[in-house]
Coordinates of N, CA and C in Angstrom, one line a residue:
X1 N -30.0 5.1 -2.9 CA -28.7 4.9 -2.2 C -27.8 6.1 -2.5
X2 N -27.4 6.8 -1.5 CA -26.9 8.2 -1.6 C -24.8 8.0 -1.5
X3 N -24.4 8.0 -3.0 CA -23.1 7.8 -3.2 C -22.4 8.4 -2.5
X4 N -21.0 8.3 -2.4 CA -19.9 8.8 -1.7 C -19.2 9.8 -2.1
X5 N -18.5 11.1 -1.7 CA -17.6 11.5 -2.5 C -16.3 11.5 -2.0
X6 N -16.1 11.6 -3.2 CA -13.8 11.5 -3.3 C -13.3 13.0 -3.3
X7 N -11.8 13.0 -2.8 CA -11.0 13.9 -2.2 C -9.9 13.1 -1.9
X8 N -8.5 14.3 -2.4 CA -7.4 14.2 -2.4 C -7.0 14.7 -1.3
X9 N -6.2 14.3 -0.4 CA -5.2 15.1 0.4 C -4.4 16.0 -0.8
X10 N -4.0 17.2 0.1 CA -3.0 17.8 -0.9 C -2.1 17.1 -1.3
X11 N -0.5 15.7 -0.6 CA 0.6 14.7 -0.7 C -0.2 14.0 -1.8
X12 N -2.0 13.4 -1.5 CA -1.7 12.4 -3.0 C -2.3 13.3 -3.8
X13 N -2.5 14.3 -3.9 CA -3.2 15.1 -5.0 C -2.0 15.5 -6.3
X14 N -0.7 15.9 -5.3 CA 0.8 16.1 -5.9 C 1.5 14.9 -6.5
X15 N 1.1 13.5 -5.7 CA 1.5 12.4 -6.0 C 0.8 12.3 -7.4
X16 N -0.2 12.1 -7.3 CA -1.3 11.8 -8.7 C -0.7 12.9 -9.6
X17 N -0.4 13.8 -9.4 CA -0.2 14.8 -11.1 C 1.0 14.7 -11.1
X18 N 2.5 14.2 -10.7 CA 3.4 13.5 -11.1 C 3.3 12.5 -12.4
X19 N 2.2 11.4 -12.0 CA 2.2 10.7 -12.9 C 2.0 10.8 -14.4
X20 N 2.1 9.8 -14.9 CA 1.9 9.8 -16.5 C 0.5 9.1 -16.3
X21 N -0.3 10.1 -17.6 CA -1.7 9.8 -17.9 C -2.3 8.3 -17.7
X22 N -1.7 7.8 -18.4 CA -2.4 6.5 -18.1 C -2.3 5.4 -16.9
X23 N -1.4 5.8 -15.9 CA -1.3 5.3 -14.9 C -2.2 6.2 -13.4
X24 N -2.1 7.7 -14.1 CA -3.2 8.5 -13.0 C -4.6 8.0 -13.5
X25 N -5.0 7.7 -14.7 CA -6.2 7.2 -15.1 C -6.4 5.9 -14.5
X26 N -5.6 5.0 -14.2 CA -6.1 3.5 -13.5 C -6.6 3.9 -12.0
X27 N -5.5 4.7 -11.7 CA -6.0 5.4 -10.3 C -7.1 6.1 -10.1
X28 N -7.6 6.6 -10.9 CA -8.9 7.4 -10.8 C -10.2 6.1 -11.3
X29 N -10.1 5.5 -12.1 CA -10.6 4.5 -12.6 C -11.2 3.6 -11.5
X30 N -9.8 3.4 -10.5 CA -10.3 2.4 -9.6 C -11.4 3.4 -8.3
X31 N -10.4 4.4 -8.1 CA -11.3 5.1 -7.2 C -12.9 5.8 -6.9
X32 N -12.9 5.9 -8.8 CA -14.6 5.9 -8.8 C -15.4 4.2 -8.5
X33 N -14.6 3.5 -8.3 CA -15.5 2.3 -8.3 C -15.9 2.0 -6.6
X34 N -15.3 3.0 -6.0 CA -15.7 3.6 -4.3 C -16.7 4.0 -3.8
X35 N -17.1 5.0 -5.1 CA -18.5 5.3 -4.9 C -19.7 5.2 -4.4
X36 N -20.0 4.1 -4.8 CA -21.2 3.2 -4.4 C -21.1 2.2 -3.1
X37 N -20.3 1.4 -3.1 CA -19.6 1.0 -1.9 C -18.5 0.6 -2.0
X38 N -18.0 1.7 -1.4 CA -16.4 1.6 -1.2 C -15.6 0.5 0.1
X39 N -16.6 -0.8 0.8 CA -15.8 -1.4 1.7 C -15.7 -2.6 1.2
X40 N -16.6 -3.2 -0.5 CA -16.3 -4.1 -1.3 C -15.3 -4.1 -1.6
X41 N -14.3 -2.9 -1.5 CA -12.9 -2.8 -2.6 C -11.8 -2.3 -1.7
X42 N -11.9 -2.0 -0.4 CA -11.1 -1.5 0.7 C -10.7 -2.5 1.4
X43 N -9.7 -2.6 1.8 CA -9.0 -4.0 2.9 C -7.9 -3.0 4.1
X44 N -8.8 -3.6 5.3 CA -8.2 -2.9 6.3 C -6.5 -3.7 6.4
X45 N -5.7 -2.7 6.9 CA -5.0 -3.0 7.4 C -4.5 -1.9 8.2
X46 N -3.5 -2.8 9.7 CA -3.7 -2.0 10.8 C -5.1 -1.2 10.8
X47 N -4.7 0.0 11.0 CA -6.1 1.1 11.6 C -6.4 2.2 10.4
X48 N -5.8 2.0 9.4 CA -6.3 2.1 7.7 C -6.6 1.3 6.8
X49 N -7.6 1.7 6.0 CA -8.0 1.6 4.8 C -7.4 1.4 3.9
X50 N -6.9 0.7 2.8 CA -5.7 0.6 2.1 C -6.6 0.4 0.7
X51 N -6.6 0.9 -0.5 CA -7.3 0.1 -1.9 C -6.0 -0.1 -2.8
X52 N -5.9 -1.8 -3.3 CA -4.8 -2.0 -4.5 C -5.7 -1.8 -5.4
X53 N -4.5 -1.0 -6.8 CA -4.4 -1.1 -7.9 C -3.5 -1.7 -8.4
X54 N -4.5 -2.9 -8.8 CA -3.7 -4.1 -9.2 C -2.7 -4.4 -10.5
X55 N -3.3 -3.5 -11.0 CA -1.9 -3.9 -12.6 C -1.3 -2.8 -12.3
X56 N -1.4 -1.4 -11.6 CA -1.0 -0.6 -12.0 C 0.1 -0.7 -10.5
X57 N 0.0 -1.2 -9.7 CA 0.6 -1.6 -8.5 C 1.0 -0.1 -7.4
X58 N 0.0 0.0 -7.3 CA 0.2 0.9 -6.2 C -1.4 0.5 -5.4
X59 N -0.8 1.3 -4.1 CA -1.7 1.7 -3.0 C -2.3 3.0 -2.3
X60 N -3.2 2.6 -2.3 CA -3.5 4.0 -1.7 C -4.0 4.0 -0.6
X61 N -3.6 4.5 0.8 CA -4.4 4.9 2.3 C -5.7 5.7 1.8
X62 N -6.8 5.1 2.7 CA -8.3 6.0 2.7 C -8.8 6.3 3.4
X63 N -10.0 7.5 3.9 CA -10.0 8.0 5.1 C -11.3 7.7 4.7
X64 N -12.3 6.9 5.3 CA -14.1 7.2 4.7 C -14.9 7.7 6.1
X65 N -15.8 8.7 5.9 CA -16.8 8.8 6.8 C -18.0 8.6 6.2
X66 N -18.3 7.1 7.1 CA -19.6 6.5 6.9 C -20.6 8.0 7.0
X67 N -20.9 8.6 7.9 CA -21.7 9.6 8.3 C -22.2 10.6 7.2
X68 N -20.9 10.8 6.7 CA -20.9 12.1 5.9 C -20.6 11.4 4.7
X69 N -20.6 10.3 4.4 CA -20.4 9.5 2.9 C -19.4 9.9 2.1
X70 N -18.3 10.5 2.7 CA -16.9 11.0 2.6 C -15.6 10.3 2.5
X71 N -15.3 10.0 1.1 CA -14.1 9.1 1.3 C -12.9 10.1 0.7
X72 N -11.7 10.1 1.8 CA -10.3 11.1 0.9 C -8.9 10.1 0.7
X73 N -8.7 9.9 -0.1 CA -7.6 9.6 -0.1 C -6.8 9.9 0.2
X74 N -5.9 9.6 1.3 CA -4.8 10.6 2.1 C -3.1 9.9 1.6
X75 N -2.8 9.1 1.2 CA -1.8 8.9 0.8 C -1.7 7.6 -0.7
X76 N -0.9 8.3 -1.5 CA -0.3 7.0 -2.7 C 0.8 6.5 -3.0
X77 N 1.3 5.9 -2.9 CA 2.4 5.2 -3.4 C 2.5 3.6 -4.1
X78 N 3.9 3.5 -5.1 CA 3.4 2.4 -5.3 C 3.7 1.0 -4.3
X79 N 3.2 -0.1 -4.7 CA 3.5 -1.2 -3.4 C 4.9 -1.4 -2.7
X80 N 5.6 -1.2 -3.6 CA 7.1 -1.6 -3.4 C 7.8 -0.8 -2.0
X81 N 7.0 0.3 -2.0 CA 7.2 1.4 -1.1 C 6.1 1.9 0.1
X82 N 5.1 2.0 -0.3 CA 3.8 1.8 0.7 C 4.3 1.6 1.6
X83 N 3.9 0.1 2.3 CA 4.3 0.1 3.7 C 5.9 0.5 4.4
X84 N 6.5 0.9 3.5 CA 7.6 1.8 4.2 C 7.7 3.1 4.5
X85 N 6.7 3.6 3.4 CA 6.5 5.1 4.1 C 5.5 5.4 4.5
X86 N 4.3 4.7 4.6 CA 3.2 4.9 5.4 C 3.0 4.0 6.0
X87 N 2.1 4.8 7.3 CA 2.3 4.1 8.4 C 0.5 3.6 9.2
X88 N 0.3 2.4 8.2 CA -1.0 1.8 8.3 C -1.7 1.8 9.8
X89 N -0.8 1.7 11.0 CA -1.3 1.6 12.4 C -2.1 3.5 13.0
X90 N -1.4 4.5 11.8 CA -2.1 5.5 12.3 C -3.4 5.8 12.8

């Protein structure tokens, strides 16, 4: 079974190294768990990909190409804010 790889957009790449260590580590934490299959842990909404991080309460938009076994994370924020500044119907 040929795993996936991960990639930041540049926005959550700057988002993520804002953070404090142990909150960028839940985030990375959960995002290696995409790897293998990443649509066990993804919930569509609208016309993106969205994965919670549940204690750590944020979201993140995801871009996967089945094809190319390509998943990028293109946007993070936490819940509270998510669906206000990103725009899930994209």
């Amino acid at each position: 079974m040929m795993v996936y790889s991960i990639s930041l957009s540049k926005e959550a790449e700057e988002y993520l190294s804002k953070l404090d260590t142990a909150e960028e580590q839940k985030i990375i934490k959960r995002l290696e768990l995409l790897k293998d299959n990443p649509f066990h842990f993804l919930e569509r909404k609208g016309n993106s990909w969205v994965l919670k991080v549940g204690q750590a309460g944020y979201r993140l938009a995801i871009d996967v190409d089945k094809n190319k076994k390509e998943i990028e994370v293109l946007f993070i924020q936490r819940r509270s804010k998510f669906y206000q500044e990103y725009d899930v119907n994209k």
